[in-house]
Coordinates of C-alpha atoms in Angstrom, one line a residue:
X204 CA -9.0 -12.7 21.6
X205 CA -10.1 -10.6 18.6
X206 CA -8.5 -11.5 15.2
X207 CA -5.5 -9.6 14.1
X208 CA -5.3 -7.0 11.3
X209 CA -2.4 -6.0 9.1
X210 CA -2.0 -2.3 8.0
X211 CA -0.5 -2.8 4.6
X212 CA 0.4 0.8 3.9
X213 CA 1.9 3.3 6.4
X214 CA 4.4 6.1 6.3
X215 CA 5.6 5.7 9.9
X216 CA 9.0 7.2 9.0
X217 CA 7.5 10.6 8.4
X218 CA 8.5 13.3 10.8
X219 CA 4.9 13.7 12.0
X220 CA 5.6 10.6 14.2
X221 CA 9.0 11.7 15.5
X222 CA 7.6 12.8 18.9
X223 CA 5.4 9.8 19.6
X224 CA 6.3 6.9 17.3
X225 CA 6.6 4.4 20.1
X226 CA 3.2 5.3 21.4
X227 CA 1.7 5.0 17.9
X228 CA 3.1 1.5 17.6
X229 CA 1.9 0.6 21.1
X230 CA -1.6 1.8 20.2
X231 CA -1.6 -0.3 17.1
X232 CA -0.7 -3.4 19.1
X233 CA -3.5 -2.6 21.6
X234 CA -5.9 -2.4 18.6
X235 CA -4.7 -5.9 17.5
X236 CA -2.8 -4.7 14.5
X237 CA -0.2 -7.4 14.3
X238 CA 1.9 -6.0 11.4
X239 CA 2.5 -2.8 9.5
X240 CA 4.2 -2.1 6.2
X241 CA 6.1 1.1 6.1
X242 CA 6.4 2.3 2.5
X243 CA 9.2 4.2 0.8
X244 CA 8.5 7.2 -1.5
X245 CA 12.2 7.9 -2.4
X246 CA 15.6 6.6 -1.4
X247 CA 15.9 8.4 2.0
X248 CA 12.4 7.3 3.1
X249 CA 13.0 3.8 1.8
X250 CA 16.2 3.7 3.9
X251 CA 14.2 5.0 6.9
X252 CA 11.5 2.3 6.4
X253 CA 14.2 -0.4 6.5
X254 CA 15.7 1.1 9.7
X255 CA 12.2 1.1 11.3
X256 CA 11.8 -2.5 10.3
X257 CA 15.1 -3.4 11.9
X258 CA 14.0 -1.6 15.1
X259 CA 10.4 -2.8 15.5
X260 CA 9.4 -6.5 15.0
X261 CA 5.9 -5.5 13.9
X262 CA 7.1 -3.4 11.0
X263 CA 8.1 -4.5 7.5
X264 CA 9.4 -2.3 4.7
X265 CA 8.8 -1.6 1.1
X266 CA 11.3 0.2 -1.1
X267 CA 10.4 2.4 -4.1
X268 CA 9.9 5.9 -5.5
X269 CA 6.6 7.6 -5.5
X270 CA 5.6 9.1 -8.9
X271 CA 5.7 12.5 -7.4
X272 CA 9.4 12.0 -6.8
X273 CA 10.3 10.2 -10.1
X274 CA 12.0 13.2 -11.6
X275 CA 14.6 13.2 -8.7
X276 CA 15.6 9.6 -9.2
X277 CA 19.0 9.0 -10.9
X278 CA 20.8 5.8 -11.7
X279 CA 22.8 5.9 -8.4
X280 CA 19.6 6.1 -6.3
X281 CA 18.0 3.4 -8.4
X282 CA 21.0 1.1 -7.7
X283 CA 20.9 1.9 -4.0
X284 CA 17.2 1.1 -3.9
X285 CA 17.9 -2.2 -5.6
X286 CA 20.4 -3.1 -3.0
X287 CA 17.9 -2.2 -0.3
X288 CA 15.5 -4.6 -1.8
X289 CA 17.8 -7.5 -0.8
X290 CA 17.3 -6.7 2.9
X291 CA 15.4 -9.5 4.6
X292 CA 12.8 -7.1 6.1
X293 CA 11.9 -5.6 2.7
X294 CA 8.8 -7.4 1.5
X295 CA 7.7 -5.4 -1.5
X296 CA 8.6 -2.9 -4.2
X297 CA 6.7 0.3 -3.6
X298 CA 5.3 2.6 -3.7
X299 CA 5.6 3.0 -7.4
X300 CA 3.3 4.0 -10.2
X301 CA 1.7 7.0 -12.0
X302 CA 0.0 10.1 -10.7
X303 CA -1.4 12.5 -13.2
X304 CA -3.4 14.6 -10.7
X305 CA -0.6 16.9 -9.7
X306 CA 2.1 16.1 -12.3
X307 CA 4.9 16.9 -9.9
X308 CA 7.1 14.8 -12.2
X309 CA 6.7 14.8 -16.0
X310 CA 4.5 12.0 -17.2
X311 CA 7.1 10.5 -19.5
X312 CA 9.6 10.4 -16.5
X313 CA 6.9 8.7 -14.3
X314 CA 6.3 6.1 -17.0
X315 CA 10.0 5.4 -17.4
X316 CA 10.7 5.1 -13.7
X317 CA 7.6 2.9 -13.2
X318 CA 8.8 0.5 -16.0
X319 CA 12.2 0.2 -14.3
X320 CA 10.6 -0.8 -11.0
X321 CA 8.3 -3.3 -12.8
X322 CA 11.3 -5.0 -14.2
X323 CA 13.2 -5.1 -10.9
X324 CA 10.2 -6.4 -9.1
X325 CA 9.8 -9.2 -11.6
X326 CA 13.5 -10.1 -11.5
X327 CA 13.6 -10.2 -7.7
X328 CA 10.1 -11.8 -7.4
X329 CA 8.9 -9.1 -5.0
X330 CA 5.2 -8.0 -5.0
X331 CA 4.4 -4.5 -6.1
X332 CA 2.7 -1.7 -4.2
X333 CA 1.2 0.5 -6.9
X334 CA 0.0 4.1 -6.6
X335 CA -2.2 5.3 -9.5
X336 CA -4.3 8.4 -9.7
X337 CA -6.0 9.7 -12.9
X338 CA -3.7 7.5 -14.9
X339 CA -5.6 4.3 -15.5
X340 CA -5.1 4.2 -19.3
X341 CA -1.4 4.5 -19.2
X342 CA -1.1 2.2 -16.1
X343 CA -2.9 -0.7 -17.8
X344 CA -1.1 0.0 -21.1
X345 CA 2.2 -0.4 -19.4
X346 CA 1.1 -3.6 -17.6
X347 CA -0.1 -5.1 -20.9
X348 CA 3.2 -4.0 -22.5
X349 CA 5.1 -6.0 -20.0
X350 CA 2.8 -9.0 -20.9
X351 CA 3.7 -11.1 -17.9
X352 CA 1.3 -13.5 -16.3
X353 CA 1.3 -13.9 -12.5
X354 CA 1.8 -10.3 -11.4
X355 CA 1.8 -10.1 -7.6
X356 CA 1.0 -6.9 -5.7
X357 CA -1.7 -4.5 -4.7
X358 CA -3.2 -1.3 -6.0
X359 CA -3.2 0.7 -2.8
X360 CA -5.7 3.4 -1.7
X361 CA -7.9 2.4 -4.6
X362 CA -10.0 5.3 -5.9
X363 CA -10.8 4.4 -9.5
X364 CA -14.1 3.0 -10.9
X365 CA -15.5 -0.5 -11.1
X366 CA -14.3 -1.1 -14.7
X367 CA -10.7 -0.3 -13.5
X368 CA -11.1 -2.5 -10.5
X369 CA -12.0 -5.4 -12.8
X370 CA -8.9 -4.8 -14.9
X371 CA -6.8 -4.7 -11.8
X372 CA -8.2 -8.1 -10.7
X373 CA -7.8 -9.5 -14.2
X374 CA -4.1 -8.7 -14.0
X375 CA -3.9 -10.7 -10.8
X376 CA -3.4 -7.8 -8.3
X377 CA -5.1 -7.3 -5.0
X378 CA -6.9 -4.1 -4.2
X379 CA -6.6 -2.1 -0.9
X380 CA -8.9 0.4 0.6
X381 CA -8.3 3.0 3.2
X382 CA -10.2 5.6 5.3
X383 CA -11.7 7.1 2.2
X384 CA -14.4 4.4 2.2
X385 CA -15.7 5.7 5.6
X386 CA -16.4 9.2 4.2
X387 CA -20.0 10.2 3.6
X388 CA -21.0 9.5 0.0
X389 CA -17.7 7.9 -0.8
X390 CA -17.6 6.8 -4.5
X391 CA -15.2 4.0 -3.5
X392 CA -17.9 2.1 -1.5
X393 CA -19.8 0.7 -4.5
X394 CA -16.5 -0.4 -6.0
X395 CA -15.3 -2.0 -2.7
X396 CA -18.6 -3.9 -2.4
X397 CA -17.8 -5.7 -5.7
X398 CA -14.2 -6.6 -5.0
X399 CA -13.9 -10.2 -3.7
X400 CA -12.8 -10.2 -0.1
X401 CA -10.2 -12.8 -1.1
X402 CA -8.5 -10.1 -3.2
X403 CA -8.7 -7.3 -0.7
X404 CA -6.3 -5.7 1.8
X405 CA -6.8 -3.0 4.4
X406 CA -4.6 0.0 5.0
X407 CA -4.4 3.4 6.6
X408 CA -2.0 5.3 4.3
X409 CA -1.1 7.1 7.5
X410 CA -0.5 9.9 8.3
X411 CA -3.0 10.7 5.5
X412 CA -6.6 9.6 4.9
X413 CA -7.8 9.3 8.5
X414 CA -11.1 7.5 8.6
X415 CA -14.3 8.7 10.3
X416 CA -14.5 9.6 13.2
X417 CA -10.9 10.9 13.0
X418 CA -11.1 12.6 9.6
X419 CA -8.9 15.7 9.4
X420 CA -6.5 14.4 12.1
X421 CA -3.2 12.6 11.8
X422 CA -3.9 9.0 10.9
X423 CA -2.2 6.0 12.5
X424 CA -2.3 2.2 12.2
X425 CA -4.7 1.6 15.1
X426 CA -7.4 3.3 13.0
X427 CA -7.3 0.5 10.4
X428 CA -10.0 -1.2 12.4
X429 CA -12.5 1.4 11.1
X430 CA -11.6 0.5 7.5
X431 CA -12.2 -3.2 8.2
X432 CA -15.4 -2.3 10.1
X433 CA -16.7 -0.4 7.1
X434 CA -15.9 -3.3 4.7
X435 CA -17.7 -5.7 7.1
X436 CA -20.8 -3.5 7.2
X437 CA -21.0 -2.9 3.5
X438 CA -20.3 -6.5 2.5
X439 CA -22.6 -7.9 5.2
X440 CA -19.8 -9.9 6.7
X441 CA -18.6 -10.2 10.3
X442 CA -15.7 -8.0 11.4
X443 CA -13.8 -11.2 12.4
X444 CA -14.3 -12.6 8.9
X445 CA -12.9 -9.5 7.2
X446 CA -10.0 -9.3 9.6
X447 CA -9.1 -13.0 9.2
X448 CA -9.3 -13.0 5.4
X449 CA -7.5 -9.7 4.8
X450 CA -4.8 -10.7 7.2
X451 CA -4.2 -14.0 5.5
X452 CA -4.2 -12.2 2.1
X453 CA -1.5 -9.9 3.3
X454 CA 0.6 -12.8 4.9
X455 CA 0.5 -14.7 1.6
X456 CA 1.1 -11.7 -0.7
X457 CA 4.0 -10.3 1.2
X458 CA 5.3 -13.6 2.6
X459 CA 5.1 -12.3 6.2
X460 CA 6.4 -14.5 9.0
X461 CA 3.3 -14.2 11.1

């Protein structure tokens, strides 16, 4: 039997799966994807992620507010999200962070919301799933400001440079790669090659970021095998080794009962 994989970042609650969600999850199982994390981007999607985790034994949930949606979060929503974090199927706080590419939420609001989630993750001893785009300086400044040792979590869909990757690792975080590393001339491949496999996770970020040969289509967890395969090729490791190590990394980080 081939080794199992864990897709550590999905959005299976999105309506693009409403017509065939059962089939998507079945195809994931056929591809030996043993577990999937469905990630909240606001309160409604976080609640939907928890409901999916209750319905499907292969799914675990993360609860948080994406930086795009930070401006819409009020105190009541934050309190509701904190209550959701107590659910036994919720294994992480996320996705949270900073995104300065689109600036859908004002940057000062993004920073304030991110700080609140950092505090609650620390208080509840939950790992973080961090989204950062074109915001490395402020991201690392906030993490230094909190000055806590032993951060647990992952920088997902990593797209920054090698210097940023080293800082992420120095803070104690894992780094996750998605279908972007399969794209021709991907700038993330040289970075990925220098990240220790012991600190690496794999993900699809579905329905986005479909890997080759599915680029441009709707992504799904079964396609995480292409991410693991690219890592194996570039790091000159066997596919089984990449699958086994990244799966164990995910199990330990998120305390998954697998």
